[in-house]
Amino acid sequence: MGRCFFYAVGTLSLLLLVTSVTLLVARVFQKVVDQTIEKNIVLRNGSETFDSWKQPPLPVYSQFYFFNVTNPEEILRGEIPRLEEVGPYTYREIRNKADIQFGDNGTTISAVSNKAYVFVRDQSVGDPKIDLIRTLNIPAVTAMEWAQQRFLQQIIEALLKTYQQKVFVTHTVDSLLWGYKDEILSLIHVFRPDISPYFGLYYGKNGTNDGDYVFLTGEDNYLNFSKIVEWNGKTSLDWWTTDRCNMINGTDGDTFHPLINKDEVLYVFPSDFCRSLYIAFSDFESVEGLPAYRYTVPEEILANTSDNAGFCVPAGNCLGSGVLNVSVCKSGAPIILSFPHFYQADEKFVSAIEGMHPNKDYHETFVDINPLTGIILRAAKRFQINVYVEKLDNFIETGNIRTMVFPVMHVNESVLIDKETAGRLKSVVNTTMIITNVPYIVMALGVVLGLVFTWLACRGQRSMDEGTADERAPLIRT
């Protein structure tokens, strides 16, 4: 009986070890988990994934920081601008998808992404309806730019001279953000009804959407989950000078496919940037006890390189690294985008303005993604709105102002998973970890039984060496 037990332990240990190695090599349990996730994370009507995509559960906050001009007269005399950052003015974003329609075979889905903004007083430095900001007169500067391009040139020159527009104006934060009726734009509107008489940095963005999207549901391939295939009826853009730069790639940045590999780059299309861009793995993070991959926007995205030459408009007119001229998609307004305080931009942009202090911790755009599910755990989308200004001989209002990229406002759009949602996600992650670790558990049992087998073998050998008292007695006694 003892001998049978001995061999049974040894045989079972060997079988468990062989089985565990086979399971690890074949990735049996990992494949089961992957296939389950691929099957469930699909935009399918009535599913939990669809509901979260339609009505994102995580709170999103937008913090607006304005640059108040402290020396307007000196700037017009050719001195360096001195700017003072004022903010944040914080708004809670209310997001949802609407006008949803599924395409053929359930592989595509069309929708609009609605956004509304609600002011959060206790996370803000003041009242946006009261606080005043002195900044560039963007409608006037834009009108001057239009005149340079022979767009209603004589009419605009006459209007600017008649109404004596200044390069710098003072408005409330609320007006600068959500819009005010501008005198010059109202007059131009008479001749060009397609030009709105109102101006605001976020005018027309509160309670509206940025256009019609067609997404892939991920039904055919999990890697296609929520990828954009059309925006406003187009499969590509037409603003830039190369086909590569005009491509619409990736998701809208709200969702990503599951089972992310840190070696892959993720593409996003933020419509306010008027282009696609990609983010790359930067570091390992932990958010509310959940594992995450941190993805950031590489410096190469806005670098002055041959790959980005197609974003220089007109062709060959590149301003430098760290800035993007988006006037082609902003009705000709000389709007330049960058990261806050010209983070990752050429030093010439930073040194041209007094008050710029680029800092990675405060100005870097990043996304912390759970690699198993593709769910965003924490993120910060940070960008700055600037205006290209220069002295114009036809407009004495510009004085002797230097040619520069002039900061107006920067935005921090952030999200952080709440504890309740993190708790639910953690239970899913822990369950999958247990399942994928089954081979290691089998291996551990095999090792334990192997140790028992070794102990039994050693014990049996010692018993054979020692023998009984009669066996140890001499054969011949005297």
Short mmCIF file of C-alpha atoms in Angstrom, two decimals:
data_model
loop_
_atom_site.label_atom_id
_atom_site.label_comp_id
_atom_site.label_asym_id
_atom_site.label_seq_id
_atom_site.Cartn_x
_atom_site.Cartn_y
_atom_site.Cartn_z
CA MET A 1 0.00 0.00 0.00
CA GLY A 2 2.82 2.39 0.93
CA ARG A 3 4.68 1.62 -2.28
CA CYS A 4 1.54 2.32 -4.36
CA PHE A 5 1.04 5.68 -2.62
CA PHE A 6 4.69 6.52 -3.24
CA TYR A 7 4.44 5.93 -6.98
CA ALA A 8 1.04 7.63 -7.19
CA VAL A 9 2.46 10.86 -5.71
CA GLY A 10 5.39 10.80 -8.11
CA THR A 11 3.21 10.13 -11.14
CA LEU A 12 0.68 12.85 -10.19
CA SER A 13 3.47 15.38 -9.62
CA LEU A 14 4.92 14.67 -13.04
CA LEU A 15 1.52 14.89 -14.72
CA LEU A 16 0.74 18.23 -13.08
CA LEU A 17 4.09 19.71 -14.06
CA VAL A 18 3.76 18.54 -17.66
CA THR A 19 0.15 19.77 -17.82
CA SER A 20 1.06 23.22 -16.43
CA VAL A 21 3.90 23.66 -18.91
CA THR A 22 1.62 22.60 -21.76
CA LEU A 23 -1.07 25.07 -20.67
CA LEU A 24 1.49 27.87 -20.44
CA VAL A 25 3.01 27.17 -23.84
CA ALA A 26 -0.41 26.81 -25.50
CA ARG A 27 -1.78 29.87 -23.57
CA VAL A 28 -5.07 28.01 -23.20
CA PHE A 29 -6.56 30.05 -20.35
CA GLN A 30 -5.15 33.34 -21.69
CA LYS A 31 -6.84 32.64 -25.02
CA VAL A 32 -10.13 31.88 -23.26
CA VAL A 33 -9.96 35.22 -21.46
CA ASP A 34 -8.95 37.10 -24.61
CA GLN A 35 -11.73 35.57 -26.67
CA THR A 36 -14.30 36.38 -23.98
CA ILE A 37 -13.18 40.01 -23.83
CA GLU A 38 -13.08 40.32 -27.63
CA LYS A 39 -16.61 38.98 -27.81
CA ASN A 40 -18.03 41.23 -25.07
CA ILE A 41 -16.33 44.55 -25.80
CA VAL A 42 -18.35 45.33 -28.90
CA LEU A 43 -20.77 48.19 -29.62
CA ARG A 44 -23.86 46.00 -29.55
CA ASN A 45 -27.26 47.45 -28.65
CA GLY A 46 -28.20 46.67 -25.04
CA SER A 47 -24.70 45.64 -23.94
CA GLU A 48 -22.90 47.24 -21.00
CA THR A 49 -20.13 48.36 -23.38
CA PHE A 50 -22.65 50.12 -25.62
CA ASP A 51 -24.33 51.85 -22.66
CA SER A 52 -20.98 53.15 -21.37
CA TRP A 53 -20.04 54.37 -24.85
CA LYS A 54 -23.41 56.07 -25.30
CA GLN A 55 -23.42 57.70 -21.85
CA PRO A 56 -19.87 57.81 -20.41
CA PRO A 57 -20.07 57.23 -16.64
CA LEU A 58 -16.86 59.01 -15.69
CA PRO A 59 -16.94 62.75 -14.87
CA VAL A 60 -15.00 64.97 -17.26
CA TYR A 61 -13.84 68.45 -16.24
CA SER A 62 -12.52 71.26 -18.44
CA GLN A 63 -10.33 73.87 -16.78
CA PHE A 64 -9.78 77.10 -18.70
CA TYR A 65 -6.74 79.30 -18.02
CA PHE A 66 -6.54 82.75 -19.64
CA PHE A 67 -3.49 84.90 -20.29
CA ASN A 68 -4.16 88.45 -19.13
CA VAL A 69 -2.12 91.10 -20.97
CA THR A 70 -0.46 93.47 -18.51
CA ASN A 71 1.47 95.79 -20.90
CA PRO A 72 -0.66 96.43 -24.03
CA GLU A 73 0.83 99.83 -24.92
CA GLU A 74 4.40 98.55 -24.61
CA ILE A 75 3.60 95.59 -26.88
CA LEU A 76 2.43 97.95 -29.61
CA ARG A 77 5.73 99.79 -29.23
CA GLY A 78 7.60 96.58 -29.97
CA GLU A 79 8.34 95.31 -26.45
CA ILE A 80 7.97 91.71 -25.22
CA PRO A 81 4.45 90.86 -24.00
CA ARG A 82 4.05 90.30 -20.26
CA LEU A 83 1.24 87.86 -19.58
CA GLU A 84 -0.34 86.74 -16.33
CA GLU A 85 -2.12 83.37 -16.14
CA VAL A 86 -5.62 83.57 -14.64
CA GLY A 87 -7.54 80.40 -13.80
CA PRO A 88 -8.80 77.81 -13.59
CA TYR A 89 -12.41 78.37 -14.54
CA THR A 90 -13.75 74.85 -14.25
CA TYR A 91 -16.72 73.33 -16.08
CA ARG A 92 -18.19 69.85 -15.80
CA GLU A 93 -18.67 68.29 -19.22
CA ILE A 94 -21.88 66.40 -19.86
CA ARG A 95 -21.26 63.98 -22.74
CA ASN A 96 -23.48 61.59 -24.63
CA LYS A 97 -23.90 60.01 -28.04
CA ALA A 98 -27.13 60.73 -29.92
CA ASP A 99 -28.81 60.07 -33.29
CA ILE A 100 -27.44 56.52 -33.10
CA GLN A 101 -27.99 54.18 -36.05
CA PHE A 102 -26.47 50.76 -36.66
CA GLY A 103 -25.12 49.95 -40.11
CA ASP A 104 -25.26 46.73 -42.09
CA ASN A 105 -24.22 43.54 -40.28
CA GLY A 106 -23.66 45.48 -37.07
CA THR A 107 -20.09 46.37 -38.04
CA THR A 108 -20.64 50.15 -38.13
CA ILE A 109 -22.57 52.66 -36.06
CA SER A 110 -23.26 56.34 -36.72
CA ALA A 111 -23.74 58.97 -34.03
CA VAL A 112 -23.04 62.53 -32.93
CA SER A 113 -21.10 63.34 -29.75
CA ASN A 114 -22.97 65.95 -27.74
CA LYS A 115 -21.23 68.10 -25.14
CA ALA A 116 -22.61 70.55 -22.61
CA TYR A 117 -20.69 72.55 -20.01
CA VAL A 118 -21.81 73.33 -16.45
CA PHE A 119 -19.80 75.81 -14.37
CA VAL A 120 -18.30 74.45 -11.11
CA ARG A 121 -17.79 77.39 -8.75
CA ASP A 122 -15.91 75.60 -5.95
CA GLN A 123 -13.21 74.47 -8.41
CA SER A 124 -12.75 77.90 -9.97
CA VAL A 125 -10.85 81.06 -9.03
CA GLY A 126 -13.73 83.42 -9.67
CA ASP A 127 -16.99 84.19 -11.44
CA PRO A 128 -16.69 84.03 -15.25
CA LYS A 129 -19.56 86.50 -15.64
CA ILE A 130 -17.70 89.12 -13.59
CA ASP A 131 -13.96 88.51 -14.00
CA LEU A 132 -12.36 90.58 -16.78
CA ILE A 133 -9.51 89.53 -19.08
CA ARG A 134 -7.49 91.80 -21.36
CA THR A 135 -6.46 89.86 -24.44
CA LEU A 136 -6.06 90.09 -28.20
CA ASN A 137 -8.96 91.42 -30.22
CA ILE A 138 -9.19 88.20 -32.23
CA PRO A 139 -12.08 89.32 -34.50
CA ALA A 140 -10.14 92.46 -35.49
CA VAL A 141 -6.87 90.56 -36.01
CA THR A 142 -8.78 87.99 -38.07
CA ALA A 143 -10.40 90.72 -40.17
CA MET A 144 -6.94 92.20 -40.83
CA GLU A 145 -5.75 88.77 -41.93
CA TRP A 146 -8.73 88.42 -44.27
CA ALA A 147 -7.89 91.79 -45.79
CA GLN A 148 -4.32 90.62 -46.44
CA GLN A 149 -5.80 87.74 -48.42
CA ARG A 150 -7.90 90.13 -50.55
CA PHE A 151 -11.05 88.94 -48.76
CA LEU A 152 -13.39 91.98 -48.73
CA GLN A 153 -10.20 94.01 -48.42
CA GLN A 154 -11.57 97.50 -49.09
CA ILE A 155 -14.67 96.96 -46.94
CA ILE A 156 -12.66 95.61 -43.99
CA GLU A 157 -10.08 98.41 -44.19
CA ALA A 158 -12.85 100.99 -44.22
CA LEU A 159 -14.64 99.35 -41.29
CA LEU A 160 -11.49 99.10 -39.17
CA LYS A 161 -10.62 102.75 -39.80
CA THR A 162 -14.16 103.95 -39.19
CA TYR A 163 -14.73 102.05 -35.97
CA GLN A 164 -11.13 102.42 -34.71
CA GLN A 165 -10.68 98.86 -33.53
CA LYS A 166 -7.88 98.23 -31.03
CA VAL A 167 -5.55 95.22 -31.02
CA PHE A 168 -6.30 94.55 -27.33
CA VAL A 169 -9.75 94.39 -25.74
CA THR A 170 -11.22 93.55 -22.34
CA HIS A 171 -14.12 91.12 -21.89
CA THR A 172 -15.50 88.84 -19.21
CA VAL A 173 -14.34 85.24 -19.11
CA ASP A 174 -17.88 84.16 -19.98
CA SER A 175 -17.95 86.35 -23.10
CA LEU A 176 -14.51 85.22 -24.26
CA LEU A 177 -15.50 81.57 -23.87
CA TRP A 178 -19.10 81.34 -24.99
CA GLY A 179 -19.40 84.35 -27.25
CA TYR A 180 -20.33 88.00 -27.64
CA LYS A 181 -21.65 90.05 -30.54
CA ASP A 182 -18.69 91.72 -32.20
CA GLU A 183 -19.00 95.05 -33.92
CA ILE A 184 -16.72 94.30 -36.89
CA LEU A 185 -18.03 90.77 -37.45
CA SER A 186 -21.61 92.09 -37.36
CA LEU A 187 -20.80 94.54 -40.16
CA ILE A 188 -18.97 91.92 -42.22
CA HIS A 189 -21.95 89.60 -41.68
CA VAL A 190 -24.05 91.97 -43.78
CA PHE A 191 -21.84 91.27 -46.79
CA ARG A 192 -21.06 87.65 -45.93
CA PRO A 193 -24.01 86.01 -44.11
CA ASP A 194 -21.97 82.81 -43.65
CA ILE A 195 -19.72 84.68 -41.19
CA SER A 196 -21.25 84.77 -37.71
CA PRO A 197 -21.58 88.16 -36.00
CA TYR A 198 -20.62 86.44 -32.72
CA PHE A 199 -17.19 85.44 -31.49
CA GLY A 200 -16.08 83.20 -28.62
CA LEU A 201 -13.26 80.72 -28.18
CA TYR A 202 -15.89 78.04 -27.49
CA TYR A 203 -18.77 79.74 -29.25
CA GLY A 204 -21.23 77.17 -30.59
CA LYS A 205 -19.69 74.31 -28.60
CA ASN A 206 -21.98 74.31 -25.54
CA GLY A 207 -24.94 71.98 -25.92
CA THR A 208 -23.89 71.00 -29.44
CA ASN A 209 -21.72 68.45 -31.23
CA ASP A 210 -18.72 68.52 -33.56
CA GLY A 211 -20.33 66.66 -36.44
CA ASP A 212 -21.55 63.28 -37.65
CA TYR A 213 -19.37 60.25 -37.02
CA VAL A 214 -19.39 56.69 -38.34
CA PHE A 215 -17.56 54.26 -36.05
CA LEU A 216 -16.64 50.60 -36.32
CA THR A 217 -18.31 48.50 -33.64
CA GLY A 218 -15.52 45.93 -33.23
CA GLU A 219 -17.86 43.13 -34.30
CA ASP A 220 -15.50 41.99 -37.06
CA ASN A 221 -12.24 42.61 -35.18
CA TYR A 222 -11.65 43.82 -31.62
CA LEU A 223 -8.80 46.06 -32.88
CA ASN A 224 -11.42 48.11 -34.76
CA PHE A 225 -13.49 48.87 -31.66
CA SER A 226 -14.83 52.47 -31.90
CA LYS A 227 -12.49 53.44 -34.75
CA ILE A 228 -13.69 56.35 -36.89
CA VAL A 229 -14.33 55.61 -40.56
CA GLU A 230 -16.20 58.81 -41.45
CA TRP A 231 -16.53 62.32 -40.07
CA ASN A 232 -19.10 64.70 -41.53
CA GLY A 233 -19.54 62.38 -44.49
CA LYS A 234 -15.82 62.27 -45.33
CA THR A 235 -13.32 59.44 -44.97
CA SER A 236 -10.42 61.91 -45.05
CA LEU A 237 -9.76 65.61 -44.50
CA ASP A 238 -9.02 68.17 -47.20
CA TRP A 239 -7.22 70.91 -45.26
CA TRP A 240 -3.65 69.71 -45.49
CA THR A 241 -1.24 69.33 -48.40
CA THR A 242 -0.59 65.55 -48.33
CA ASP A 243 -2.85 62.50 -48.27
CA ARG A 244 -1.03 61.15 -45.21
CA CYS A 245 -1.72 64.29 -43.19
CA ASN A 246 -5.38 64.28 -44.29
CA MET A 247 -6.03 60.75 -42.96
CA ILE A 248 -8.66 60.23 -40.25
CA ASN A 249 -7.11 57.63 -37.95
CA GLY A 250 -8.12 55.98 -34.69
CA THR A 251 -10.90 56.72 -32.22
CA ASP A 252 -12.27 60.01 -30.88
CA GLY A 253 -10.15 59.53 -27.74
CA ASP A 254 -13.04 58.54 -25.46
CA THR A 255 -12.49 54.79 -25.92
CA PHE A 256 -9.81 52.35 -27.02
CA HIS A 257 -9.78 48.69 -28.02
CA PRO A 258 -9.13 46.03 -25.32
CA LEU A 259 -6.03 43.84 -24.93
CA ILE A 260 -3.59 46.68 -25.53
CA ASN A 261 0.06 45.87 -26.14
CA LYS A 262 2.47 48.48 -24.83
CA ASP A 263 4.50 48.20 -28.03
CA GLU A 264 1.66 49.51 -30.18
CA VAL A 265 0.83 53.15 -30.86
CA LEU A 266 -2.76 54.34 -30.50
CA TYR A 267 -4.29 56.80 -32.94
CA VAL A 268 -6.88 59.43 -32.09
CA PHE A 269 -8.74 62.07 -34.06
CA PRO A 270 -9.58 65.12 -31.90
CA SER A 271 -11.63 67.27 -34.24
CA ASP A 272 -10.62 70.49 -32.45
CA PHE A 273 -7.03 69.76 -33.56
CA CYS A 274 -8.20 69.39 -37.18
CA ARG A 275 -5.92 66.36 -37.61
CA SER A 276 -5.19 62.84 -36.40
CA LEU A 277 -2.33 62.15 -34.03
CA TYR A 278 -0.93 59.20 -32.12
CA ILE A 279 0.06 58.47 -28.54
CA ALA A 280 2.82 56.10 -27.45
CA PHE A 281 3.55 54.05 -24.33
CA SER A 282 5.48 56.01 -21.73
CA ASP A 283 5.33 54.21 -18.37
CA PHE A 284 3.49 51.77 -16.09
CA GLU A 285 0.96 53.33 -13.71
CA SER A 286 -1.53 52.29 -11.05
CA VAL A 287 -4.88 54.09 -10.69
CA GLU A 288 -7.16 53.19 -7.78
CA GLY A 289 -5.30 49.89 -7.51
CA LEU A 290 -5.79 49.07 -11.20
CA PRO A 291 -2.85 48.47 -13.56
CA ALA A 292 -2.50 51.01 -16.36
CA TYR A 293 -0.30 51.88 -19.30
CA ARG A 294 0.49 55.57 -19.56
CA TYR A 295 0.37 56.87 -23.12
CA THR A 296 1.60 60.36 -24.00
CA VAL A 297 1.81 62.55 -27.09
CA PRO A 298 5.37 62.26 -28.43
CA GLU A 299 7.34 65.38 -29.20
CA GLU A 300 7.47 64.27 -32.86
CA ILE A 301 3.76 65.00 -33.32
CA LEU A 302 4.35 68.76 -33.61
CA ALA A 303 8.01 68.59 -34.61
CA ASN A 304 9.25 70.53 -37.62
CA THR A 305 10.13 67.42 -39.65
CA SER A 306 9.55 66.10 -43.16
CA ASP A 307 6.79 63.82 -41.82
CA ASN A 308 4.86 66.91 -40.71
CA ALA A 309 5.58 69.03 -43.77
CA GLY A 310 2.03 68.43 -44.99
CA PHE A 311 0.69 70.38 -42.00
CA CYS A 312 2.55 73.53 -43.05
CA VAL A 313 0.13 75.88 -44.80
CA PRO A 314 0.68 77.38 -47.24
CA ALA A 315 3.00 74.60 -48.37
CA GLY A 316 6.51 75.17 -47.06
CA ASN A 317 5.40 77.78 -44.51
CA CYS A 318 6.43 75.99 -41.29
CA LEU A 319 6.42 78.05 -38.10
CA GLY A 320 8.64 75.68 -36.12
CA SER A 321 8.39 72.74 -33.73
CA GLY A 322 5.66 72.60 -31.11
CA VAL A 323 2.96 74.62 -32.90
CA LEU A 324 0.24 73.86 -35.46
CA ASN A 325 -1.32 76.45 -37.75
CA VAL A 326 -5.03 75.53 -37.95
CA SER A 327 -6.23 78.65 -39.75
CA VAL A 328 -7.28 76.45 -42.70
CA CYS A 329 -9.99 74.84 -40.57
CA LYS A 330 -10.91 77.96 -38.55
CA SER A 331 -12.37 80.08 -41.38
CA GLY A 332 -9.02 81.76 -42.01
CA ALA A 333 -8.62 83.06 -38.45
CA PRO A 334 -4.87 83.01 -37.58
CA ILE A 335 -5.29 80.40 -34.84
CA ILE A 336 -2.20 78.46 -33.77
CA LEU A 337 -2.46 75.44 -31.47
CA SER A 338 0.27 74.23 -29.11
CA PHE A 339 0.62 72.55 -25.77
CA PRO A 340 0.26 74.83 -22.71
CA HIS A 341 3.06 77.36 -22.18
CA PHE A 342 4.63 76.07 -25.43
CA TYR A 343 5.60 72.78 -23.79
CA GLN A 344 7.71 70.72 -26.27
CA ALA A 345 7.95 73.76 -28.57
CA ASP A 346 11.00 75.62 -29.84
CA GLU A 347 12.62 77.93 -27.32
CA LYS A 348 11.93 80.94 -29.57
CA PHE A 349 8.21 80.69 -28.77
CA VAL A 350 8.83 80.53 -25.02
CA SER A 351 11.35 83.38 -24.91
CA ALA A 352 9.15 85.65 -27.04
CA ILE A 353 6.58 85.88 -24.22
CA GLU A 354 7.23 86.81 -20.61
CA GLY A 355 5.17 84.50 -18.39
CA MET A 356 5.68 81.18 -20.15
CA HIS A 357 6.81 78.36 -17.85
CA PRO A 358 6.49 74.97 -19.63
CA ASN A 359 6.31 72.07 -17.19
CA LYS A 360 5.80 68.39 -17.96
CA ASP A 361 3.74 67.72 -14.82
CA TYR A 362 1.21 70.45 -15.62
CA HIS A 363 1.29 70.70 -19.40
CA GLU A 364 1.76 67.18 -20.80
CA THR A 365 -1.15 65.36 -22.42
CA PHE A 366 -1.48 61.77 -21.22
CA VAL A 367 -3.91 58.84 -21.01
CA ASP A 368 -3.74 56.03 -18.43
CA ILE A 369 -5.43 52.97 -19.95
CA ASN A 370 -6.20 49.60 -18.40
CA PRO A 371 -4.54 47.28 -20.95
CA LEU A 372 -6.97 44.39 -20.42
CA THR A 373 -10.21 46.27 -21.10
CA GLY A 374 -8.99 49.40 -22.91
CA ILE A 375 -10.91 51.52 -20.39
CA ILE A 376 -9.50 54.98 -19.60
CA LEU A 377 -8.69 55.25 -15.89
CA ARG A 378 -7.20 58.73 -15.89
CA ALA A 379 -6.41 61.27 -18.59
CA ALA A 380 -5.54 64.89 -19.24
CA LYS A 381 -5.91 66.50 -22.66
CA ARG A 382 -4.02 69.79 -22.58
CA PHE A 383 -3.68 72.33 -25.36
CA GLN A 384 -3.27 76.06 -25.86
CA ILE A 385 -4.99 78.48 -28.24
CA ASN A 386 -2.70 81.12 -29.70
CA VAL A 387 -2.98 83.79 -32.38
CA TYR A 388 -0.36 84.67 -34.98
CA VAL A 389 0.25 88.43 -34.90
CA GLU A 390 2.50 90.72 -36.91
CA LYS A 391 2.89 94.35 -37.85
CA LEU A 392 0.74 95.21 -40.86
CA ASP A 393 1.57 98.38 -42.75
CA ASN A 394 -2.01 98.79 -43.92
CA PHE A 395 -3.29 98.82 -40.35
CA ILE A 396 -1.78 101.39 -38.01
CA GLU A 397 -3.61 99.64 -35.16
CA THR A 398 -0.84 97.02 -35.11
CA GLY A 399 1.79 99.67 -34.30
CA ASN A 400 5.25 98.13 -34.04
CA ILE A 401 4.08 94.84 -32.62
CA ARG A 402 6.54 91.99 -33.00
CA THR A 403 5.82 88.98 -35.19
CA MET A 404 4.95 86.20 -32.76
CA VAL A 405 2.62 83.40 -31.71
CA PHE A 406 0.56 85.09 -28.99
CA PRO A 407 -1.00 82.91 -26.22
CA VAL A 408 -4.67 83.53 -25.41
CA MET A 409 -5.90 80.56 -23.35
CA HIS A 410 -5.00 76.99 -22.45
CA VAL A 411 -7.29 74.11 -21.50
CA ASN A 412 -6.92 71.07 -19.25
CA GLU A 413 -9.62 68.51 -20.05
CA SER A 414 -9.32 65.76 -17.44
CA VAL A 415 -11.01 62.58 -16.26
CA LEU A 416 -10.44 60.23 -13.32
CA ILE A 417 -12.21 56.94 -12.64
CA ASP A 418 -14.33 57.01 -9.48
CA LYS A 419 -13.95 54.46 -6.66
CA GLU A 420 -17.25 52.69 -7.37
CA THR A 421 -16.47 52.11 -11.05
CA ALA A 422 -12.89 51.16 -10.16
CA GLY A 423 -14.21 48.57 -7.69
CA ARG A 424 -16.37 46.91 -10.35
CA LEU A 425 -13.54 46.92 -12.85
CA LYS A 426 -11.13 45.54 -10.24
CA SER A 427 -13.35 42.49 -9.68
CA VAL A 428 -13.26 41.80 -13.44
CA VAL A 429 -9.48 42.21 -13.58
CA ASN A 430 -8.97 39.98 -10.52
CA THR A 431 -11.21 37.26 -11.94
CA THR A 432 -9.30 37.20 -15.21
CA MET A 433 -6.01 37.11 -13.30
CA ILE A 434 -7.16 34.03 -11.39
CA ILE A 435 -8.21 32.31 -14.62
CA THR A 436 -4.99 33.14 -16.46
CA ASN A 437 -2.94 31.98 -13.44
CA VAL A 438 -4.51 28.49 -13.37
CA PRO A 439 -1.42 26.96 -15.08
CA TYR A 440 0.79 28.43 -12.35
CA ILE A 441 -1.51 27.02 -9.68
CA VAL A 442 -1.30 23.58 -11.33
CA MET A 443 2.46 23.96 -11.50
CA ALA A 444 2.63 24.88 -7.80
CA LEU A 445 0.64 21.76 -6.89
CA GLY A 446 3.00 19.69 -9.04
CA VAL A 447 6.00 21.18 -7.24
CA VAL A 448 4.43 20.49 -3.80
CA LEU A 449 3.69 16.88 -4.73
CA GLY A 450 7.21 16.61 -6.16
CA LEU A 451 8.61 17.70 -2.80
CA VAL A 452 6.40 15.13 -1.03
CA PHE A 453 7.60 12.48 -3.47
CA THR A 454 11.23 13.44 -2.79
CA TRP A 455 10.64 13.32 0.97
CA LEU A 456 9.03 9.89 0.72
CA ALA A 457 11.89 8.64 -1.45
CA CYS A 458 14.49 9.87 1.04
CA ARG A 459 12.58 8.39 3.95
CA GLY A 460 12.30 5.01 2.20
CA GLN A 461 16.03 5.01 1.42
CA ARG A 462 16.90 5.76 5.05
CA SER A 463 14.71 2.90 6.22
CA MET A 464 16.48 0.52 3.86
CA ASP A 465 19.89 1.70 5.07
CA GLU A 466 19.04 1.32 8.75
CA GLY A 467 17.15 -2.06 8.60
CA THR A 468 15.76 -3.92 11.72
CA ALA A 469 17.66 -4.95 14.90
CA ASP A 470 17.86 -8.60 13.80
CA GLU A 471 19.18 -7.52 10.37
CA ARG A 472 21.92 -5.50 12.03
CA ALA A 473 22.98 -8.41 14.37
CA PRO A 474 26.19 -10.39 13.44
CA LEU A 475 25.67 -13.66 11.61
CA ILE A 476 27.96 -15.59 14.00
CA ARG A 477 27.60 -15.02 17.68
CA THR A 478 30.27 -16.11 20.17
#
